[in-house]
Coordinates of C-alpha atoms in Angstrom, one line a residue:
X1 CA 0.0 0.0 0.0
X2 CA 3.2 2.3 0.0
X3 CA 4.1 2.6 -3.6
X4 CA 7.4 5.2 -3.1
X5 CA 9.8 3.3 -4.8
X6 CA 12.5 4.5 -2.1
X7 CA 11.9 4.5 1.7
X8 CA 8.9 5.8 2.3
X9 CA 8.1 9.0 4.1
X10 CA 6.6 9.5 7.6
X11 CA 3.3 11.2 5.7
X12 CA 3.2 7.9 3.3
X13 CA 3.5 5.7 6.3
X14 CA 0.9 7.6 7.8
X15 CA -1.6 7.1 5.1
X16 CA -1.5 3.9 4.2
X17 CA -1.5 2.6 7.8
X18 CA -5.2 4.4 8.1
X19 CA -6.1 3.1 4.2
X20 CA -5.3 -0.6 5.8
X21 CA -7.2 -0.1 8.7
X22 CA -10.4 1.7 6.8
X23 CA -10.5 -1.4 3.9
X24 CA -10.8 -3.7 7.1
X25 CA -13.5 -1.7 9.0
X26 CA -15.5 -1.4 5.8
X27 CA -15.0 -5.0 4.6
X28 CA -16.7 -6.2 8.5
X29 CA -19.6 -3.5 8.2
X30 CA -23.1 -4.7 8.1
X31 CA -21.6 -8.1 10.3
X32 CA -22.5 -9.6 13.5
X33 CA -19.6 -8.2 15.4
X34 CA -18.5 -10.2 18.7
X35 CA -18.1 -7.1 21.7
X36 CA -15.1 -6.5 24.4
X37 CA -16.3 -5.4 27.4
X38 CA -14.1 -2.2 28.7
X39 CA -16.4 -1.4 31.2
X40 CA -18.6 1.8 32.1
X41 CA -20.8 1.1 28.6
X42 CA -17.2 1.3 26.6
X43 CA -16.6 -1.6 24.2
X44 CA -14.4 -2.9 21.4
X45 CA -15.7 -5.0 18.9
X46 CA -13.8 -7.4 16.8
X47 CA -13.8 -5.1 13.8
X48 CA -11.4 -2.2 16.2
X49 CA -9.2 -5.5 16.7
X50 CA -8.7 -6.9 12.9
X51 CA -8.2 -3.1 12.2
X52 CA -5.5 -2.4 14.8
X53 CA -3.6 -5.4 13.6
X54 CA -4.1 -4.2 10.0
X55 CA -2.7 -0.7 10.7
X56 CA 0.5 -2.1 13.1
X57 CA 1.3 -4.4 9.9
X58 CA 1.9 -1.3 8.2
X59 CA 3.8 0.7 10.9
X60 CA 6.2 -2.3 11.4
X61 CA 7.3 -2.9 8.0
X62 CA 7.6 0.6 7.4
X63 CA 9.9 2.0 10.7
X64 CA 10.3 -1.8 12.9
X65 CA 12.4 0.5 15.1
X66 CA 9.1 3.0 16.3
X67 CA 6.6 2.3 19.3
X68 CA 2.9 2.1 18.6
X69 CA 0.1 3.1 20.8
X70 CA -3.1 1.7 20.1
X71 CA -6.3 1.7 21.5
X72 CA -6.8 -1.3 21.7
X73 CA -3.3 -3.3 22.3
X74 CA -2.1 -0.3 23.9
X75 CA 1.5 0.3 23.3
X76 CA 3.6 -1.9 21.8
X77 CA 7.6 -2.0 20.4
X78 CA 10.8 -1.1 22.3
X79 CA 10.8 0.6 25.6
X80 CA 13.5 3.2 24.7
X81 CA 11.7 4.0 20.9
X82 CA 12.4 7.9 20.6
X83 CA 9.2 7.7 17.5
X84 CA 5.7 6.8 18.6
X85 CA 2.8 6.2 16.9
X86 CA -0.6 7.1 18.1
X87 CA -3.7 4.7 16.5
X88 CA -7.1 4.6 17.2
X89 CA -8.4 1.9 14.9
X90 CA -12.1 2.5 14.6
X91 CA -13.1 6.0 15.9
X92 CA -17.2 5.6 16.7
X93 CA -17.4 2.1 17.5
X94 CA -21.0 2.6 18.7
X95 CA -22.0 4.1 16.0
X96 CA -20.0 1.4 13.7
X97 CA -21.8 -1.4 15.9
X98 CA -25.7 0.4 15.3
X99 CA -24.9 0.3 11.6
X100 CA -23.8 3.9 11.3
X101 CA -20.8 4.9 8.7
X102 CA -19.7 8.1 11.1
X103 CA -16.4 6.6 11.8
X104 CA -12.9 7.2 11.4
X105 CA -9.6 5.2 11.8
X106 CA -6.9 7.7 13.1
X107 CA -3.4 7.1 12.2
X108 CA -0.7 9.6 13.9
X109 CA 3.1 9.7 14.8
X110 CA 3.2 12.1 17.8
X111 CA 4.5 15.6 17.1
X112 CA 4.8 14.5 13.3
X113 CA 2.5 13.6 9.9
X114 CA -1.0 12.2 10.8
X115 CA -3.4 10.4 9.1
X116 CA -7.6 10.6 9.0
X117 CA -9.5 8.0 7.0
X118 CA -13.1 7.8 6.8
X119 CA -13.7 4.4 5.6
X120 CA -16.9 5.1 3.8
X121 CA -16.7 8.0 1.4
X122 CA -13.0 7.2 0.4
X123 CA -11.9 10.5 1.9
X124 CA -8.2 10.3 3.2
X125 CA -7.3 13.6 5.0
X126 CA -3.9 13.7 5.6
X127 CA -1.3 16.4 7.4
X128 CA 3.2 16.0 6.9
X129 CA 2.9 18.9 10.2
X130 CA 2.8 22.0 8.4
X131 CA 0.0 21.5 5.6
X132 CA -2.9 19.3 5.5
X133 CA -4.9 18.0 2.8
X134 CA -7.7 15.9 1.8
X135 CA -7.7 13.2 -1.1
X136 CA -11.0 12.1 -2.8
X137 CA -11.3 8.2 -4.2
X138 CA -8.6 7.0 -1.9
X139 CA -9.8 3.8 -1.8
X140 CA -9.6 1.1 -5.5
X141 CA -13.2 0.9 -5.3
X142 CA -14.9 3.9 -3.6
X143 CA -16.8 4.6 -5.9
X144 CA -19.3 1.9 -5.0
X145 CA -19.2 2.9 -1.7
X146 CA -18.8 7.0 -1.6
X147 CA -21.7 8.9 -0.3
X148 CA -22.6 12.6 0.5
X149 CA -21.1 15.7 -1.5
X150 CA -17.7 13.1 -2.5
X151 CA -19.5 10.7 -4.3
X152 CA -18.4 10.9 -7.4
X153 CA -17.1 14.4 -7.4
X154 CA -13.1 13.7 -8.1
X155 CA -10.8 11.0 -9.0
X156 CA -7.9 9.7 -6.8
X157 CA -5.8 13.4 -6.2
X158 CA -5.8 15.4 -3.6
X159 CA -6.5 19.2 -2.5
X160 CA -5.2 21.7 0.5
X161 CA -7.7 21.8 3.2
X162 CA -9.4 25.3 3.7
X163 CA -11.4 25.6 7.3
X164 CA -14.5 28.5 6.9
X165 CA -17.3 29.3 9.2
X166 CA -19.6 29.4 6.4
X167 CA -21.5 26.4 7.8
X168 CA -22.5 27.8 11.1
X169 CA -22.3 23.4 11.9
X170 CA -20.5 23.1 15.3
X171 CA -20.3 19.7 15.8
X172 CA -20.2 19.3 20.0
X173 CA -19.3 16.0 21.5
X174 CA -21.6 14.8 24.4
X175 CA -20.0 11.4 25.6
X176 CA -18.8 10.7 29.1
X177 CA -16.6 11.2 31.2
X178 CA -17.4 14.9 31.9
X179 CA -14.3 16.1 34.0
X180 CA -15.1 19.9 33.7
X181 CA -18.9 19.5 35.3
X182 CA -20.0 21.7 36.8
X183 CA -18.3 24.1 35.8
X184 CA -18.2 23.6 32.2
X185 CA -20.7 20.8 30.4
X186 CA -21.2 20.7 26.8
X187 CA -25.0 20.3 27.1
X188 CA -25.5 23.4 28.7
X189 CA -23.9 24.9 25.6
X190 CA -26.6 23.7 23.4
X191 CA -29.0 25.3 25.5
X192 CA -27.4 28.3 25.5
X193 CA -29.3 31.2 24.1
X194 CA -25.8 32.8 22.5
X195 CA -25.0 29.7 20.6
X196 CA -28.2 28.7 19.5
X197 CA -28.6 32.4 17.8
X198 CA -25.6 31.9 16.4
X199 CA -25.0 28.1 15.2
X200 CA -26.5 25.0 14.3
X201 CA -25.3 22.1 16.6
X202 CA -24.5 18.9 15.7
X203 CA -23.4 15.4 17.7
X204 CA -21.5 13.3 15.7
X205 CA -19.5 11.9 18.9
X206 CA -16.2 11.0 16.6
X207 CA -13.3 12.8 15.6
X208 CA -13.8 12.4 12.4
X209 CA -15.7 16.0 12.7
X210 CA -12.2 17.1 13.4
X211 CA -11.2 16.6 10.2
X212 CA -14.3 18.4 9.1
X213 CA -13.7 21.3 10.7
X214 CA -9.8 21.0 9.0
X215 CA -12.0 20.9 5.4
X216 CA -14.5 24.0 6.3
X217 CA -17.2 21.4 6.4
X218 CA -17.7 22.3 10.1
X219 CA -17.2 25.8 12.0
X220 CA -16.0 23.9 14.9
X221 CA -16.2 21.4 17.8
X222 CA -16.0 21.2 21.3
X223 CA -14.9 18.3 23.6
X224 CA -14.7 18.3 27.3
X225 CA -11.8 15.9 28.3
X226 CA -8.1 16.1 30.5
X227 CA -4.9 16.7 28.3
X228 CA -6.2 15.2 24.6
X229 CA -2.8 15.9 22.8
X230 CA -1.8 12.5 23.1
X231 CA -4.6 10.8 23.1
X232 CA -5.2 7.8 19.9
X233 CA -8.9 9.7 19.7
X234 CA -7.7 13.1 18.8
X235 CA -4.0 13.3 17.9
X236 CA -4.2 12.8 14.1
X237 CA -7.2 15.1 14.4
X238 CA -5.4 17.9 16.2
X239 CA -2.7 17.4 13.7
X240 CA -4.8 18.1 10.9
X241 CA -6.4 21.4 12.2
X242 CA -3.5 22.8 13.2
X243 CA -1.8 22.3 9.8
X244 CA -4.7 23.6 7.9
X245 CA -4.8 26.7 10.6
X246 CA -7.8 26.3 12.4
X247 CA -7.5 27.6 16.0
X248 CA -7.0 25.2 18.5
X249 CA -7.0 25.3 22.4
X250 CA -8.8 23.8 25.3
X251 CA -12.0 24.6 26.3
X252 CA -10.3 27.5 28.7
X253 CA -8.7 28.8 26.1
X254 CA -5.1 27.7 26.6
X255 CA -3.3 25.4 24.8
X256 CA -3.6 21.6 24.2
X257 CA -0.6 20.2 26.2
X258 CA -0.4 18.4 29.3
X259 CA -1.9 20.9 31.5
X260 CA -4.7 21.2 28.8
X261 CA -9.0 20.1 29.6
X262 CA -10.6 19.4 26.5
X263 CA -10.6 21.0 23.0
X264 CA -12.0 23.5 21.2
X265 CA -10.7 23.9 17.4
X266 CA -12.5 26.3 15.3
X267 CA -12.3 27.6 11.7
X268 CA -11.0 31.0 12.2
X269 CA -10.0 33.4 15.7
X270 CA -13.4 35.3 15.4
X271 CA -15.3 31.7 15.9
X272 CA -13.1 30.6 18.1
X273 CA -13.4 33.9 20.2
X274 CA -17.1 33.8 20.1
X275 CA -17.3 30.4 21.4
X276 CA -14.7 30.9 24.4
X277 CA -17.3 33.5 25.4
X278 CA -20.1 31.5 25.0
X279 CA -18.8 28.6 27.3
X280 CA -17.3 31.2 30.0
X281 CA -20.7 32.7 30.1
X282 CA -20.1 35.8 28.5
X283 CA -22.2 36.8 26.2
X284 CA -25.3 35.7 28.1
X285 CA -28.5 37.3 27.5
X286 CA -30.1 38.7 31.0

């Protein structure tokens, strides 16, 4: 799936580690899927597993030397690797188990190139760190399988991701844990008169609306959570955003890092602003 005739780049590693996982997550879709319980509602199914293997197949052949964190082995390789990989095989495994296609397979060396596959529309969105874009028909035969405003819009190539407002869609996620309640809880932002007037709320509960946001297909989202830089959820979808120049910081405004709690990446400052306000309570109508 790497077809550089020399060594392959961290970027080309990157994609076709996410391509291998996305051909196995849509080849098991519509199955009977044997469940792994992880406890508090949370579970793996056998597709996240056959994915995960698919994807550290990839990773080894290509740089044997790296460490790979997955979310489902979680890490693997040498102790003292300097390189990590971050992989979250099947982003929206509920949705993936109910029969919905709003998943993802996340790909991502930490600090480098990063890797966002949707497994359904044959969209690969792809970052090296400094610019990210998006390549239609990345899959032999997508065609069959494409939906929504990609189906057959552009042959395998690939285009610079642009992140716009235009949409007013802010996609907000609404899955436990909550760590910032009470203080901060995204459902209360739904309700919030501000936001409301201002945007159209949606749930999609994967990161793949991180990548949206990257392709101006979203205005933003917003994720409570700890420190989500390294996390095999949103790395590769942090990546992305950041290289296409979206603004991104946690949901007190300060940057994703170790100290960070949660994310909010939005198209451009003036979104980002008006959000920040939003969720500190300013802005609130009396």
């Amino acid at each position: 799936m790497i077809d550089s005739p020399a060594s392959p780049t961290d970027t080309e590693v990157a994609a076709a580690a996410a391509l291998a996982g996305a051909e196995v997550v849509r080849a098991r879709y519509g199955r009977r899927h044997s469940r792994i319980d992880k406890g508090a509602g949370d579970f793996a199914t056998d597709a996240d597993v056959a994915a995960e293997e698919a994807i550290l197949d990839i990773i080894r052949t290509a740089r044997p030397g790296d460490a790979v964190h997955g979310e489902e082995g979680g890490r693997r390789g040498a102790v003292d690797a300097v390189r990590e990989w971050l992989v979250d095989p099947l982003c929206g495994t509920l949705n993936y188990a109910t029969g919905s296609q709003l998943v993802a397979v996340n790909v991502a060396l930490r600090n480098g190139p990063a890797a966002v596959a949707d497994p359904f529309s044959g969209e690969l969105f792809l970052t090296d760190g400094e610019t990210a874009w998006g390549r239609y028909g990345a899959y032999g035969d997508a065609d069959e399988h494409a939906s929504g405003p990609v189906a057959g819009r552009r042959p395998l190539g690939g285009e610079q991701l642009a992140p716009t407002a235009d949409t007013r869609l802010v996609d907000v996620n609404l899955d436990p844990p909550f760590p910032g309640a009470p203080a901060f809880r995204a459902v209360d932002l739904l309700a919030h008169p501000g936001f409301v007037e201002r945007f159209r709320p949606r749930v999609v509960s994967t990161t793949l609306a991180l990548a949206w946001v990257a392709a101006g297909r979203r205005a933003a989202y917003v994720t409570d959570g700890g420190d989500l830089s390294g996390s095999v959820h949103f790395a590769a979808g942090i990546a992305l955003c950041r290289a296409a120049g979206c603004v991104v910081t946690g949901i007190d405004g300060a940057p994703v890092g170790p100290e960070g709690r949660g994310l909010v990446v939005a198209a451009d400052a003036g979104t980002h602003g008006l959000l920040m306000s939003l969720i500190r309570g300013r802005g609130r109508r009396a």
